[in-house]
PDB file of C-alpha atoms in Angstrom:
ATOM      1  CA  MET A   1       4.245   7.907 -40.468  1.00  0.00           C
ATOM      2  CA  ASP A   2       5.941   8.429 -36.885  1.00  0.00           C
ATOM      3  CA  ARG A   3       9.540   7.471 -37.277  1.00  0.00           C
ATOM      4  CA  VAL A   4      11.381   6.881 -33.972  1.00  0.00           C
ATOM      5  CA  PRO A   5      14.707   5.479 -33.948  1.00  0.00           C
ATOM      6  CA  HIS A   6      15.050   2.290 -32.076  1.00  0.00           C
ATOM      7  CA  ARG A   7      16.890   1.973 -28.789  1.00  0.00           C
ATOM      8  CA  GLY A   8      19.783   0.446 -30.564  1.00  0.00           C
ATOM      9  CA  GLN A   9      20.240   3.446 -33.364  1.00  0.00           C
ATOM     10  CA  ALA A  10      20.034   5.788 -30.131  1.00  0.00           C
ATOM     11  CA  ASP A  11      22.897   4.499 -28.447  1.00  0.00           C
ATOM     12  CA  GLU A  12      25.038   3.849 -31.565  1.00  0.00           C
ATOM     13  CA  ALA A  13      24.187   7.859 -32.198  1.00  0.00           C
ATOM     14  CA  LEU A  14      24.897   9.004 -28.519  1.00  0.00           C
ATOM     15  CA  ARG A  15      28.205   6.955 -28.651  1.00  0.00           C
ATOM     16  CA  ARG A  16      29.443   7.971 -32.014  1.00  0.00           C
ATOM     17  CA  ALA A  17      28.612  11.953 -30.883  1.00  0.00           C
ATOM     18  CA  ARG A  18      31.924  12.116 -29.303  1.00  0.00           C
ATOM     19  CA  ALA A  19      33.759  12.182 -32.629  1.00  0.00           C
ATOM     20  CA  ALA A  20      31.592  13.966 -34.635  1.00  0.00           C
ATOM     21  CA  PRO A  21      32.870  17.188 -35.730  1.00  0.00           C
ATOM     22  CA  SER A  22      29.426  19.074 -35.759  1.00  0.00           C
ATOM     23  CA  ALA A  23      29.115  18.589 -32.384  1.00  0.00           C
ATOM     24  CA  LYS A  24      31.427  21.033 -31.200  1.00  0.00           C
ATOM     25  CA  PRO A  25      31.620  22.725 -27.950  1.00  0.00           C
ATOM     26  CA  THR A  26      30.450  26.162 -27.447  1.00  0.00           C
ATOM     27  CA  ARG A  27      33.044  28.591 -25.148  1.00  0.00           C
ATOM     28  CA  ASP A  28      31.410  27.921 -21.534  1.00  0.00           C
ATOM     29  CA  ASP A  29      31.772  23.941 -21.791  1.00  0.00           C
ATOM     30  CA  GLU A  30      34.765  24.027 -24.108  1.00  0.00           C
ATOM     31  CA  PRO A  31      37.558  23.023 -21.347  1.00  0.00           C
ATOM     32  CA  THR A  32      34.919  20.181 -20.101  1.00  0.00           C
ATOM     33  CA  ALA A  33      34.350  18.696 -23.498  1.00  0.00           C
ATOM     34  CA  LEU A  34      38.122  18.977 -24.482  1.00  0.00           C
ATOM     35  CA  TRP A  35      39.092  17.280 -21.271  1.00  0.00           C
ATOM     36  CA  ALA A  36      36.847  14.488 -21.315  1.00  0.00           C
ATOM     37  CA  THR A  37      38.184  14.116 -25.272  1.00  0.00           C
ATOM     38  CA  ALA A  38      41.599  13.942 -24.182  1.00  0.00           C
ATOM     39  CA  ARG A  39      40.877  11.639 -21.376  1.00  0.00           C
ATOM     40  CA  VAL A  40      39.142   9.031 -23.755  1.00  0.00           C
ATOM     41  CA  THR A  41      42.054   9.392 -26.426  1.00  0.00           C
ATOM     42  CA  GLU A  42      44.496   8.771 -23.978  1.00  0.00           C
ATOM     43  CA  LEU A  43      42.403   5.822 -22.904  1.00  0.00           C
ATOM     44  CA  LEU A  44      41.851   4.352 -26.826  1.00  0.00           C
ATOM     45  CA  GLY A  45      44.363   5.894 -28.712  1.00  0.00           C
ATOM     46  CA  ASP A  46      42.952   5.251 -32.609  1.00  0.00           C
ATOM     47  CA  ASP A  47      41.049   2.665 -31.446  1.00  0.00           C
ATOM     48  CA  THR A  48      37.671   3.751 -33.418  1.00  0.00           C
ATOM     49  CA  THR A  49      35.112   0.623 -32.343  1.00  0.00           C
ATOM     50  CA  LEU A  50      32.455   1.411 -30.404  1.00  0.00           C
ATOM     51  CA  LEU A  51      32.063   1.737 -27.161  1.00  0.00           C
ATOM     52  CA  PRO A  52      30.077  -0.906 -24.852  1.00  0.00           C
ATOM     53  CA  ARG A  53      27.023   0.812 -23.495  1.00  0.00           C
ATOM     54  CA  TYR A  54      27.643   2.348 -19.874  1.00  0.00           C
ATOM     55  CA  GLY A  55      26.158  -0.312 -17.628  1.00  0.00           C
ATOM     56  CA  GLY A  56      24.761  -2.250 -20.157  1.00  0.00           C
ATOM     57  CA  ARG A  57      25.668  -6.202 -20.040  1.00  0.00           C
ATOM     58  CA  GLU A  58      28.547  -5.822 -22.456  1.00  0.00           C
ATOM     59  CA  TRP A  59      30.087  -3.091 -20.232  1.00  0.00           C
ATOM     60  CA  GLY A  60      29.934  -5.298 -17.298  1.00  0.00           C
ATOM     61  CA  CYS A  61      31.706  -8.403 -18.912  1.00  0.00           C
ATOM     62  CA  LEU A  62      34.719  -5.740 -19.286  1.00  0.00           C
ATOM     63  CA  PRO A  63      37.601  -6.216 -16.903  1.00  0.00           C
ATOM     64  CA  ASN A  64      37.573  -3.304 -14.872  1.00  0.00           C
ATOM     65  CA  ALA A  65      41.123  -2.101 -16.157  1.00  0.00           C
ATOM     66  CA  ALA A  66      39.789  -2.177 -19.563  1.00  0.00           C
ATOM     67  CA  PRO A  67      40.527   1.139 -21.234  1.00  0.00           C
ATOM     68  CA  GLN A  68      37.068   0.883 -23.094  1.00  0.00           C
ATOM     69  CA  LYS A  69      35.315   0.477 -19.272  1.00  0.00           C
ATOM     70  CA  ALA A  70      36.290   3.776 -18.557  1.00  0.00           C
ATOM     71  CA  ALA A  71      36.141   5.303 -21.798  1.00  0.00           C
ATOM     72  CA  ALA A  72      32.602   4.147 -21.836  1.00  0.00           C
ATOM     73  CA  VAL A  73      32.180   6.201 -18.651  1.00  0.00           C
ATOM     74  CA  PHE A  74      33.692   9.469 -19.585  1.00  0.00           C
ATOM     75  CA  THR A  75      31.494   8.788 -22.550  1.00  0.00           C
ATOM     76  CA  ALA A  76      28.739   8.651 -21.003  1.00  0.00           C
ATOM     77  CA  ALA A  77      29.362  11.396 -18.543  1.00  0.00           C
ATOM     78  CA  GLU A  78      29.878  13.540 -20.870  1.00  0.00           C
ATOM     79  CA  MET A  79      26.735  12.797 -23.269  1.00  0.00           C
ATOM     80  CA  TRP A  80      24.753  13.439 -19.599  1.00  0.00           C
ATOM     81  CA  ARG A  81      26.269  16.792 -19.021  1.00  0.00           C
ATOM     82  CA  LYS A  82      25.707  17.821 -23.079  1.00  0.00           C
ATOM     83  CA  TYR A  83      22.651  16.371 -23.547  1.00  0.00           C
ATOM     84  CA  GLY A  84      20.731  15.155 -20.339  1.00  0.00           C
ATOM     85  CA  ASP A  85      19.029  12.293 -19.506  1.00  0.00           C
ATOM     86  CA  GLU A  86      18.907   9.655 -22.725  1.00  0.00           C
ATOM     87  CA  GLU A  87      15.052   8.528 -21.873  1.00  0.00           C
ATOM     88  CA  GLU A  88      13.969  12.256 -21.685  1.00  0.00           C
ATOM     89  CA  LEU A  89      16.025  13.256 -25.144  1.00  0.00           C
ATOM     90  CA  LEU A  90      14.070  10.226 -26.728  1.00  0.00           C
ATOM     91  CA  ALA A  91      10.521  11.320 -25.522  1.00  0.00           C
ATOM     92  CA  TRP A  92      11.111  14.646 -26.554  1.00  0.00           C
ATOM     93  CA  PHE A  93      12.111  13.173 -30.033  1.00  0.00           C
ATOM     94  CA  ARG A  94       9.397  11.145 -30.025  1.00  0.00           C
ATOM     95  CA  GLU A  95       7.330  14.351 -29.270  1.00  0.00           C
ATOM     96  CA  ALA A  96       8.739  16.486 -31.983  1.00  0.00           C
ATOM     97  CA  HIS A  97       8.099  13.773 -34.837  1.00  0.00           C
ATOM     98  CA  ARG A  98       4.365  13.096 -33.574  1.00  0.00           C
ATOM     99  CA  ALA A  99       1.807  13.935 -36.048  1.00  0.00           C
ATOM    100  CA  ARG A 100      -0.092  17.087 -35.626  1.00  0.00           C
ATOM    101  CA  PRO A 101      -3.418  18.278 -37.094  1.00  0.00           C
ATOM    102  CA  PRO A 102      -3.178  20.121 -40.123  1.00  0.00           C
ATOM    103  CA  LEU A 103      -3.440  23.729 -39.929  1.00  0.00           C
ATOM    104  CA  ALA A 104      -6.576  24.365 -41.559  1.00  0.00           C
ATOM    105  CA  SER A 105      -8.321  22.330 -39.029  1.00  0.00           C
ATOM    106  CA  ARG A 106      -7.647  25.093 -36.589  1.00  0.00           C
ATOM    107  CA  LYS A 107     -10.151  27.927 -35.777  1.00  0.00           C
ATOM    108  CA  THR A 108      -9.348  30.953 -37.506  1.00  0.00           C
ATOM    109  CA  LEU A 109      -8.740  34.798 -36.093  1.00  0.00           C
ATOM    110  CA  ALA A 110     -12.420  35.402 -36.739  1.00  0.00           C
ATOM    111  CA  GLU A 111     -13.528  32.105 -34.814  1.00  0.00           C
ATOM    112  CA  LEU A 112     -11.445  32.752 -32.032  1.00  0.00           C
ATOM    113  CA  ASN A 113     -12.510  36.701 -31.643  1.00  0.00           C
ATOM    114  CA  GLU A 114     -16.308  35.383 -31.477  1.00  0.00           C
ATOM    115  CA  LEU A 115     -15.345  33.058 -28.693  1.00  0.00           C
ATOM    116  CA  ALA A 116     -13.795  35.487 -26.912  1.00  0.00           C
ATOM    117  CA  ARG A 117     -16.419  37.871 -27.112  1.00  0.00           C
ATOM    118  CA  PRO A 118     -18.083  38.521 -23.694  1.00  0.00           C
ATOM    119  CA  GLN A 119     -21.019  36.547 -23.258  1.00  0.00           C
ATOM    120  CA  PRO A 120     -24.602  38.515 -21.503  1.00  0.00           C
ATOM    121  CA  PRO A 121     -24.994  37.876 -18.078  1.00  0.00           C
ATOM    122  CA  ARG A 122     -27.328  34.756 -17.168  1.00  0.00           C
ATOM    123  CA  ALA A 123     -30.057  34.944 -14.741  1.00  0.00           C
ATOM    124  CA  VAL A 124     -29.628  34.016 -11.331  1.00  0.00           C
ATOM    125  CA  THR A 125     -31.613  30.800 -10.668  1.00  0.00           C
ATOM    126  CA  ALA A 126     -32.011  28.834  -7.767  1.00  0.00           C
ATOM    127  CA  SER A 127     -31.737  25.365  -8.022  1.00  0.00           C
ATOM    128  CA  SER A 128     -33.010  22.212  -6.408  1.00  0.00           C
ATOM    129  CA  GLY A 129     -30.814  20.391  -3.996  1.00  0.00           C
ATOM    130  CA  TRP A 130     -28.527  23.440  -3.600  1.00  0.00           C
ATOM    131  CA  PRO A 131     -28.551  26.369  -1.160  1.00  0.00           C
ATOM    132  CA  PRO A 132     -30.094  29.608  -1.825  1.00  0.00           C
ATOM    133  CA  VAL A 133     -27.993  31.933  -4.420  1.00  0.00           C
ATOM    134  CA  ALA A 134     -26.927  35.336  -3.405  1.00  0.00           C
ATOM    135  CA  ILE A 135     -28.457  37.959  -5.887  1.00  0.00           C
ATOM    136  CA  PRO A 136     -25.873  40.665  -7.134  1.00  0.00           C
ATOM    137  CA  GLY A 137     -26.484  44.155  -6.227  1.00  0.00           C
ATOM    138  CA  ARG A 138     -28.825  42.970  -3.356  1.00  0.00           C
ATOM    139  CA  PRO A 139     -26.785  42.743   0.061  1.00  0.00           C
ATOM    140  CA  GLY A 140     -28.546  40.219   2.331  1.00  0.00           C
ATOM    141  CA  TRP A 141     -30.861  38.824  -0.437  1.00  0.00           C
ATOM    142  CA  ARG A 142     -31.323  35.143  -1.581  1.00  0.00           C
ATOM    143  CA  ARG A 143     -32.901  33.673  -4.259  1.00  0.00           C
ATOM    144  CA  HIS A 144     -34.669  30.085  -3.207  1.00  0.00           C
ATOM    145  CA  LEU A 145     -36.660  27.668  -4.738  1.00  0.00           C
ATOM    146  CA  VAL A 146     -39.567  27.198  -3.067  1.00  0.00           C
ATOM    147  CA  ASP A 147     -42.469  24.631  -5.082  1.00  0.00           C
ATOM    148  CA  GLY A 148     -40.563  25.170  -8.340  1.00  0.00           C
ATOM    149  CA  LYS A 149     -41.007  28.710  -8.309  1.00  0.00           C
ATOM    150  CA  GLN A 150     -37.754  31.337  -7.534  1.00  0.00           C
ATOM    151  CA  VAL A 151     -38.526  33.291  -4.584  1.00  0.00           C
ATOM    152  CA  ASP A 152     -36.199  35.933  -3.070  1.00  0.00           C
ATOM    153  CA  ARG A 153     -35.896  36.254   0.614  1.00  0.00           C
ATOM    154  CA  LEU A 154     -33.637  38.234   2.870  1.00  0.00           C
ATOM    155  CA  ASP A 155     -31.044  36.227   4.355  1.00  0.00           C
ATOM    156  CA  ASN A 156     -32.150  35.501   8.226  1.00  0.00           C
ATOM    157  CA  ALA A 157     -28.393  36.270   9.345  1.00  0.00           C
ATOM    158  CA  GLN A 158     -28.468  39.773   7.678  1.00  0.00           C
ATOM    159  CA  GLU A 159     -32.111  40.438  10.100  1.00  0.00           C
ATOM    160  CA  SER A 160     -30.625  39.156  13.175  1.00  0.00           C
ATOM    161  CA  ALA A 161     -27.685  41.325  12.991  1.00  0.00           C
ATOM    162  CA  ALA A 162     -29.488  44.502  11.982  1.00  0.00           C
TER     163      ALA A 162
END
């Protein structure tokens, strides 16, 4: 069964990620993450209520001077920096949880080797409605289809050049 979190669950998970101790920053982004966390902490203090989603209706209804509004901006920017586009992340989760065909249905190594074995060369055959076909190993010769028969002829351009 394909289980993908609905948008509300994903939004909540992304908003809670700033406080998750398991999401430790790496050495390269540690200063940025610490700075963003410090700004959000300055704005909110010990308030643990969920922030409105940046750009959402609840966020737009907040006064411009509301600390929750600014904290939501910092949190959204930090999520973008860490995880990229939210829609892209959710699409990745959907693809990662997509049902795959069972391993037993795949081709075996012997079957793949058989398919990769070189095939014998095909005979050069002219076809109705197509131009003449060059004959390998015989420069200037072309195979034509004339009255249902394969006929080899020297190309006129080659004759006039000689």
